[in-house]
mmCIF file of C-alpha atoms in Angstrom:
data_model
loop_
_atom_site.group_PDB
_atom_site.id
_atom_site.type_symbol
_atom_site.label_atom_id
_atom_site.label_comp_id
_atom_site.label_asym_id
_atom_site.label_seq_id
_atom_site.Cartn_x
_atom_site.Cartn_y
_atom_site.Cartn_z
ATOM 1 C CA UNK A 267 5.489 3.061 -44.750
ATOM 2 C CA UNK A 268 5.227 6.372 -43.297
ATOM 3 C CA UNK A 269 7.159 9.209 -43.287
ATOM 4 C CA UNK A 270 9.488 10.454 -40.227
ATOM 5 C CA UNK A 271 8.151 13.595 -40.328
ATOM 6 C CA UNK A 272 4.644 12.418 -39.243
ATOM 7 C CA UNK A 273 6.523 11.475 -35.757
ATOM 8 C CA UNK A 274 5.033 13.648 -32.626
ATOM 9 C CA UNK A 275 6.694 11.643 -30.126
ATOM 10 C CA UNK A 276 9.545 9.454 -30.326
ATOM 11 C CA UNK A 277 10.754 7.037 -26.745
ATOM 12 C CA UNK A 278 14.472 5.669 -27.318
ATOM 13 C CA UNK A 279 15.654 2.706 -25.194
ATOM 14 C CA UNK A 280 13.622 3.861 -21.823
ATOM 15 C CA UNK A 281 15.254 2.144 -18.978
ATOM 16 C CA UNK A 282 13.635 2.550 -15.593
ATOM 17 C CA UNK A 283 14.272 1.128 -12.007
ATOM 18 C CA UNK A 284 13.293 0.986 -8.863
ATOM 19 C CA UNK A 285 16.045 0.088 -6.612
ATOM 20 C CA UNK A 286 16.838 -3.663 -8.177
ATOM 21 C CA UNK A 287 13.697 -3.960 -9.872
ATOM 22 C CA UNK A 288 13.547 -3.277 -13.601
ATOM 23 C CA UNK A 289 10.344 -2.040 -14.216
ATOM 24 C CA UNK A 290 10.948 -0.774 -18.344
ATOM 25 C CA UNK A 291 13.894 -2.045 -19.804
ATOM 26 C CA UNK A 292 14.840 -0.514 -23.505
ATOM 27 C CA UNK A 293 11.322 0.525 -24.149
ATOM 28 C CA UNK A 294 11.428 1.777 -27.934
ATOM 29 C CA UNK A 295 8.355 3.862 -29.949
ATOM 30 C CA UNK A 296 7.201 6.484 -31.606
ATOM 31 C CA UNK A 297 3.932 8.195 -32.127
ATOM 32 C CA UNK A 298 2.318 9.199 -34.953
ATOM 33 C CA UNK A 299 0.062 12.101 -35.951
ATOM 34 C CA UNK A 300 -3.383 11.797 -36.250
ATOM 35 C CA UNK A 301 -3.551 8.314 -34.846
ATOM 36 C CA UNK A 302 -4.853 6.483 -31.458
ATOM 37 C CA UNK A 303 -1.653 4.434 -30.382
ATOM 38 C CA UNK A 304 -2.680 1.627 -27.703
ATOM 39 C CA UNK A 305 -0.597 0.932 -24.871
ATOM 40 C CA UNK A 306 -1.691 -3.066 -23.641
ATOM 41 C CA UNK A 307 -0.702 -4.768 -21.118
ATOM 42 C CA UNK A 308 -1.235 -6.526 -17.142
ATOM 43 C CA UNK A 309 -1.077 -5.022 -14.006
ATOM 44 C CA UNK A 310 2.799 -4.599 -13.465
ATOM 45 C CA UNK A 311 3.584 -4.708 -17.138
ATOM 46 C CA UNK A 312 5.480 -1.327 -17.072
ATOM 47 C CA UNK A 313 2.316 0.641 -18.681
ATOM 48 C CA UNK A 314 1.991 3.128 -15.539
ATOM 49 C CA UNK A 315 5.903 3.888 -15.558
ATOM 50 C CA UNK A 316 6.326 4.434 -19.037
ATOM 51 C CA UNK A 317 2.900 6.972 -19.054
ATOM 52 C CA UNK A 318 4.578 8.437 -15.224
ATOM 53 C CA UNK A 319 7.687 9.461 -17.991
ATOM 54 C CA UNK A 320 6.202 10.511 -21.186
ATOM 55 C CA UNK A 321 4.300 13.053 -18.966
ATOM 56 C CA UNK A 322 7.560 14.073 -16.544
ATOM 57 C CA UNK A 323 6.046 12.754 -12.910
ATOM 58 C CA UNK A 324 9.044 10.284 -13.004
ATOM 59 C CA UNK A 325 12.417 10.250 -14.962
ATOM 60 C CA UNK A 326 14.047 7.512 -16.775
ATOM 61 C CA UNK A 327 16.956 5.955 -15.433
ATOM 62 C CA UNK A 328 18.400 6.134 -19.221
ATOM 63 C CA UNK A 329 16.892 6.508 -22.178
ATOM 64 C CA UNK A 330 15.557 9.695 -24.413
ATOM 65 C CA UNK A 331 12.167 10.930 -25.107
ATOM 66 C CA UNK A 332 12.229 13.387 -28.507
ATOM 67 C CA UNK A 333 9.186 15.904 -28.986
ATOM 68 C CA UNK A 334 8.858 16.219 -33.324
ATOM 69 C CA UNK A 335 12.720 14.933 -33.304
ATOM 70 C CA UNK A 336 14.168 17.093 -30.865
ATOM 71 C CA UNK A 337 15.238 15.792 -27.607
ATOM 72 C CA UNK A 338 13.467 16.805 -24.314
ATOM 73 C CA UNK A 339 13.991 16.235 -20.789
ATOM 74 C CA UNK A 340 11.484 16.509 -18.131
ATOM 75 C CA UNK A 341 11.422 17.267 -14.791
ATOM 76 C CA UNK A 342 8.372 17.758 -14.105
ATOM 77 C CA UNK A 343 4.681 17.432 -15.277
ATOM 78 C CA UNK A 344 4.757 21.247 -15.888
ATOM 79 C CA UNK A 345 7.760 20.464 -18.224
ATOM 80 C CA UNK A 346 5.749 18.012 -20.485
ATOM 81 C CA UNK A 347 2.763 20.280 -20.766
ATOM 82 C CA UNK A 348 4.617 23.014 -22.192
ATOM 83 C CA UNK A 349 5.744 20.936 -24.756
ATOM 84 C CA UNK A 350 2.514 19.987 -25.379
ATOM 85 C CA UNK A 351 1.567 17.432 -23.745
ATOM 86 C CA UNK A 352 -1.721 16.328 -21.507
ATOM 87 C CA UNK A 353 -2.831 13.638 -19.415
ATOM 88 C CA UNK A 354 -5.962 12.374 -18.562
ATOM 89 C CA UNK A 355 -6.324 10.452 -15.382
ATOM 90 C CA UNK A 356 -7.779 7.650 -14.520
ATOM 91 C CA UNK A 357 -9.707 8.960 -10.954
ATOM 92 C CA UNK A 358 -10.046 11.922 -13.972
ATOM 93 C CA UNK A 359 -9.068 14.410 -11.258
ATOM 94 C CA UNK A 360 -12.512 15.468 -11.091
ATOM 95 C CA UNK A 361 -14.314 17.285 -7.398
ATOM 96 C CA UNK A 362 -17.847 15.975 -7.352
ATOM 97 C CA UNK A 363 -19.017 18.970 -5.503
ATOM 98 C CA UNK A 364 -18.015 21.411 -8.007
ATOM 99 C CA UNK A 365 -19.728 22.115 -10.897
ATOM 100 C CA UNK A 366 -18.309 21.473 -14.564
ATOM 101 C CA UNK A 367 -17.136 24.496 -15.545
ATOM 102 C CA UNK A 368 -15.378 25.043 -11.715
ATOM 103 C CA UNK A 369 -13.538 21.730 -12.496
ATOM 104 C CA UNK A 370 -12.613 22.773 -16.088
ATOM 105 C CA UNK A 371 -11.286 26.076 -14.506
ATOM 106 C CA UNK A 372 -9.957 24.393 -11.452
ATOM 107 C CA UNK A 373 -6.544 26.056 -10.712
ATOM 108 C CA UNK A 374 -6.303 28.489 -13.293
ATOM 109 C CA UNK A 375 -9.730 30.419 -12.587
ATOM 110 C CA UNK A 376 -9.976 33.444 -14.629
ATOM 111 C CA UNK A 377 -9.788 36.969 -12.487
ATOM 112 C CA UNK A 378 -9.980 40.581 -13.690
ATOM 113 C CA UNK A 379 -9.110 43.281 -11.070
ATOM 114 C CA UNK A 380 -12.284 45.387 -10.011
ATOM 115 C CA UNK A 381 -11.651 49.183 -8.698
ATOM 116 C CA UNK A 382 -7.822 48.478 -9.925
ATOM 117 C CA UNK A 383 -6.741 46.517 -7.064
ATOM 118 C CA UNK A 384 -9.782 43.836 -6.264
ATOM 119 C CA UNK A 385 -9.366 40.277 -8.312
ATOM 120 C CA UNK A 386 -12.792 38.975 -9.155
ATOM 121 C CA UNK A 387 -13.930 35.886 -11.255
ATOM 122 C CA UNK A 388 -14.892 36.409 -14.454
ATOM 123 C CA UNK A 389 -17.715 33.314 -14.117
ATOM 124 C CA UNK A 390 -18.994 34.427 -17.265
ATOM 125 C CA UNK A 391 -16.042 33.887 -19.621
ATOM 126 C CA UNK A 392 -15.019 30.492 -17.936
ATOM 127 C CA UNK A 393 -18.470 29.116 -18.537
ATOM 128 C CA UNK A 394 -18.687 30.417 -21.809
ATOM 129 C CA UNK A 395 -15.288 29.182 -22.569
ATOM 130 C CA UNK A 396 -16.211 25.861 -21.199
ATOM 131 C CA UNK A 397 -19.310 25.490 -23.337
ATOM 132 C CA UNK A 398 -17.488 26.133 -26.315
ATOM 133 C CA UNK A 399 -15.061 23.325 -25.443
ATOM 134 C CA UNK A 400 -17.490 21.261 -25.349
ATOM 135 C CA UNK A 401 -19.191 21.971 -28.537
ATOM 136 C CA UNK A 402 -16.709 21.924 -30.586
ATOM 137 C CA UNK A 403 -15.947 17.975 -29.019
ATOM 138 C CA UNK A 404 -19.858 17.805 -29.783
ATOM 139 C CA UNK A 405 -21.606 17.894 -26.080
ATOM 140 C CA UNK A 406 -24.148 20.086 -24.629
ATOM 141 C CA UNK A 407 -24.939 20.123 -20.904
ATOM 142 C CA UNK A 408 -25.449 22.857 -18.330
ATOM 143 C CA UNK A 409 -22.012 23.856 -17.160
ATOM 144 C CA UNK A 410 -23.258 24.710 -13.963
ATOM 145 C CA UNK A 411 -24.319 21.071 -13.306
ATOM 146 C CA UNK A 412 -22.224 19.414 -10.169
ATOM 147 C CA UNK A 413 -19.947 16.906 -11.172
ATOM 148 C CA UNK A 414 -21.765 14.450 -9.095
ATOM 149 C CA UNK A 415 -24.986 14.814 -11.075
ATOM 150 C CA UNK A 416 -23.404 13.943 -14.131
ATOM 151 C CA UNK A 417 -22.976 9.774 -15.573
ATOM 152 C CA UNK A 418 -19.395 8.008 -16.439
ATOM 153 C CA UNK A 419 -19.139 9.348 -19.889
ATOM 154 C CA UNK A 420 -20.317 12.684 -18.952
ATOM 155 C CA UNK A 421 -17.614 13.165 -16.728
ATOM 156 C CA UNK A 422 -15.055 11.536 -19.004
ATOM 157 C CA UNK A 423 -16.230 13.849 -21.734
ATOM 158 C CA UNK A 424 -15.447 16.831 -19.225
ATOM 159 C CA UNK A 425 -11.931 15.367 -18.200
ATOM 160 C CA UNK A 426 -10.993 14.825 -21.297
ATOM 161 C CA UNK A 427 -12.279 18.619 -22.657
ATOM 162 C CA UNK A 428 -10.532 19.896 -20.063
ATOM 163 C CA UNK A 429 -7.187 18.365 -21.239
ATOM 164 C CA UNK A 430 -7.499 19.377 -24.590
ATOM 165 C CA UNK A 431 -8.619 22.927 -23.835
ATOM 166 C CA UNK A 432 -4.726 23.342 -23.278
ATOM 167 C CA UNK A 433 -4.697 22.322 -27.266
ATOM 168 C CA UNK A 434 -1.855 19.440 -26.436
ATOM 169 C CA UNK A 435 -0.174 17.802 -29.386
ATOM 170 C CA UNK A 436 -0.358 14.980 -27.462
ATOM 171 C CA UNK A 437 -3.123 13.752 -25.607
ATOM 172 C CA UNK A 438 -2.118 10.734 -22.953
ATOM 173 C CA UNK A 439 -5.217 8.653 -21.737
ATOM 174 C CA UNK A 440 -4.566 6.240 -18.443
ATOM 175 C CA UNK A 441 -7.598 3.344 -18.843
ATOM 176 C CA UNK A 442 -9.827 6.245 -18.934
ATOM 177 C CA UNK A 443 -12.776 3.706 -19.658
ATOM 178 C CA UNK A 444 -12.375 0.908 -17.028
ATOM 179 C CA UNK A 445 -15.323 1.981 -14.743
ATOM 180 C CA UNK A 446 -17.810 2.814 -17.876
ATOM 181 C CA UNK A 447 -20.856 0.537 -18.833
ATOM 182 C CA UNK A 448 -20.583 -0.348 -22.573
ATOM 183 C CA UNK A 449 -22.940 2.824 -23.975
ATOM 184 C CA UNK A 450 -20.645 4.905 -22.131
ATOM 185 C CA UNK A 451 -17.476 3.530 -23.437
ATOM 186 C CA UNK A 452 -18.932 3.949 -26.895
ATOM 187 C CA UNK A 453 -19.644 7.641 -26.665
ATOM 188 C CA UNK A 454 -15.999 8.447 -25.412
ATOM 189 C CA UNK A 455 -14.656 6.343 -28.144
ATOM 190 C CA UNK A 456 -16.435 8.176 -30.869
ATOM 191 C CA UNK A 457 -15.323 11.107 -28.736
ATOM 192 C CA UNK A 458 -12.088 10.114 -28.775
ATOM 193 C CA UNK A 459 -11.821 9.818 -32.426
ATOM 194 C CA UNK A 460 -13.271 12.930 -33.645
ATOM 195 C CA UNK A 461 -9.520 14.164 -31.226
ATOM 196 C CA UNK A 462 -7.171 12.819 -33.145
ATOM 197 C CA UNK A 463 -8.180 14.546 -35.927
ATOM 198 C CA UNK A 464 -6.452 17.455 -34.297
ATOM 199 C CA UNK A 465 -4.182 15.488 -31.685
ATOM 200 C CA UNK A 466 -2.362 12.334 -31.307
ATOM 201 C CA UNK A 467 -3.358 9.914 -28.602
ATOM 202 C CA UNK A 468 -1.964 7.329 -26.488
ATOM 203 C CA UNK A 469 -4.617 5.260 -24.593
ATOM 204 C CA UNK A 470 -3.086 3.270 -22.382
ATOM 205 C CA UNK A 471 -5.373 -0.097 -20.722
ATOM 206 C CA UNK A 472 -5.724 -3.820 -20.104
ATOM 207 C CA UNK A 473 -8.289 -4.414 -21.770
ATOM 208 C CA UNK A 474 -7.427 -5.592 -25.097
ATOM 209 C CA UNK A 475 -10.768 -5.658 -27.235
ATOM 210 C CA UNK A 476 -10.795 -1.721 -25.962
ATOM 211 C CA UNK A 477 -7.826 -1.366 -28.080
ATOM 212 C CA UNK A 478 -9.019 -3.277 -30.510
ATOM 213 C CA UNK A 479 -12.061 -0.783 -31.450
ATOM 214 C CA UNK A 480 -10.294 2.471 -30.942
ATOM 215 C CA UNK A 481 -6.711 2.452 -31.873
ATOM 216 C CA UNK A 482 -4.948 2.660 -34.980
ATOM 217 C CA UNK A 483 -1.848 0.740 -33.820
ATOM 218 C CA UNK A 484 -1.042 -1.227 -30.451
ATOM 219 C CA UNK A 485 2.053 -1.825 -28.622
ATOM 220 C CA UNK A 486 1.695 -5.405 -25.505
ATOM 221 C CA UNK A 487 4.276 -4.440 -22.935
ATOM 222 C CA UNK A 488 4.955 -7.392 -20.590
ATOM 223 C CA UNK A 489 7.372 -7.445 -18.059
ATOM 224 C CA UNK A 490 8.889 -3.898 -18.953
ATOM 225 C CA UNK A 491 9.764 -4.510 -22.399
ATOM 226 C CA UNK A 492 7.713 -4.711 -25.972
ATOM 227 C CA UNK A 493 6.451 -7.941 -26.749
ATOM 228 C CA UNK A 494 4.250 -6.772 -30.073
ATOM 229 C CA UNK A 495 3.888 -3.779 -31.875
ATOM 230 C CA UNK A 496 1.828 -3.433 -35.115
ATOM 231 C CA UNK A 497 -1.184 -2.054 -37.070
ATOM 232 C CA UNK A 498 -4.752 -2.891 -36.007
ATOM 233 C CA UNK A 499 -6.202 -4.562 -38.904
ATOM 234 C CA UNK A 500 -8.798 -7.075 -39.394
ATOM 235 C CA UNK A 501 -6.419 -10.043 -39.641
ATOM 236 C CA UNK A 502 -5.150 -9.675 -35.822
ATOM 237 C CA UNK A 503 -6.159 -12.562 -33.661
ATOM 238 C CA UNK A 504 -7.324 -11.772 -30.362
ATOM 239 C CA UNK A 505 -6.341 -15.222 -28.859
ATOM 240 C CA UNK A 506 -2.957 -15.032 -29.992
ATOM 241 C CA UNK A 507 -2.420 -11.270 -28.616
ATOM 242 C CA UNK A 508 -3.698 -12.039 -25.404
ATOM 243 C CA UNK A 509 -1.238 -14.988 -25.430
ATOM 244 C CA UNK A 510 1.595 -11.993 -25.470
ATOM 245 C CA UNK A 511 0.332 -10.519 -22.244
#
């Protein structure tokens, strides 16, 4: 059992459609502290629109959403982040031709005013801000490196540092390890679980043995509604979850 106050995030009977097609209907969940929640399920299986509301790019057509048990509505990514909460991609929203710490700054650059009225960069702070970020997730690289220089996990590390710089409660990951060869999934997982130490995770994919090595529970959504939700624990059988998708 565990107790109600470890509940971040809590999704009530999420109903959404699109004109006459139902693409959630009475989605139910919460999330936990500390824990990697998995999100499973085919293309068209409601994962997208469920993520689209938890982080406020689309509203429900009923349903509630409740941030540690008090209910929010949002309007707007902008809303969600304020209440703590941070997505990460999967394009990762990254510009090639800028270098790492111009894409961890990108759109809140930090400016001091020179001779009282002249705004000027402070390049220095951001990139020593943006080292630190990434030491304390445990990676070292030249900050100053192009985006395009660097390999799959490298620039998943960097999209995913930049979402937690914020310090989110919640930390929402869309398949951020589809296009990664297998030593580059590993480091992000290991990455991923040093997080929710600090942060609680939803990592949402269709690949089901992903899930299977990262996250502390799962949740199969086919055809808009919950079709298993449960522990991961040594016991599952892979054959007969995939038969649920």
């Amino acid at each position: 059992m565990f107790n109600l106050d470890d509940v971040v995030l809590e999704c009530r009977n999420i109903v959404k459609h699109y004109g006459n097609v139902e693409a959630l209907n009475g989605v139910s969940f919460e999330l936990r502290k500390n824990e990697i929640l998995g999100l499973v399920g085919d293309n068209g299986a409601g994962k997208s629109t469920l993520l689209k509301i938890i982080r406020g790019a689309v509203q429900p057509t009923s349903g509630e959403i409740l941030i540690n048990g008090k209910k929010v509505e949002f309007s707007s990514p902008m809303d969600a982040a304020e209440e703590g909460i941070q997505c990460v991609y999967q394009d990762l929203a990254l510009v090639d031709q800028m270098t790492i710490v111009d894409n961890f700054f990108l759109g809140r650059e930090l400016r001091e005013k020179k001779l009282g009225f002249i705004p000027v960069l402070r390049k220095k702070k951001m990139e020593n801000e943006t080292e630190q970020a990434l030491k304390q997730m445990e990676f070292s690289m030249d900050v100053n490196k192009k985006v395009s220089d660097l390999s799959g996990g490298q620039r998943q590390a960097i999209a995913v540092a930049r979402a937690v710089f914020a310090d989110p409660k919640i930390v929402l990951l869309d398949e951020p390890t589809s296009a990664l060869s297998e030593i580059a999934k590993h480091e992000v997982f290991k990455l991923l679980k040093g997080l929710k130490e600090e942060h609680s995770l939803i990592f949402v994919t269709h690949d089901l043995n992903n899930t299977l090595q990262l996250c502390d529970r799962i949740i199969i959504l086919k055809h808009g509604v919950i079709e298993y939700e449960g522990e991961v624990t040594k016991d599952l059988s892979l054959e007969e979850l995939l038969s649920m998708m």
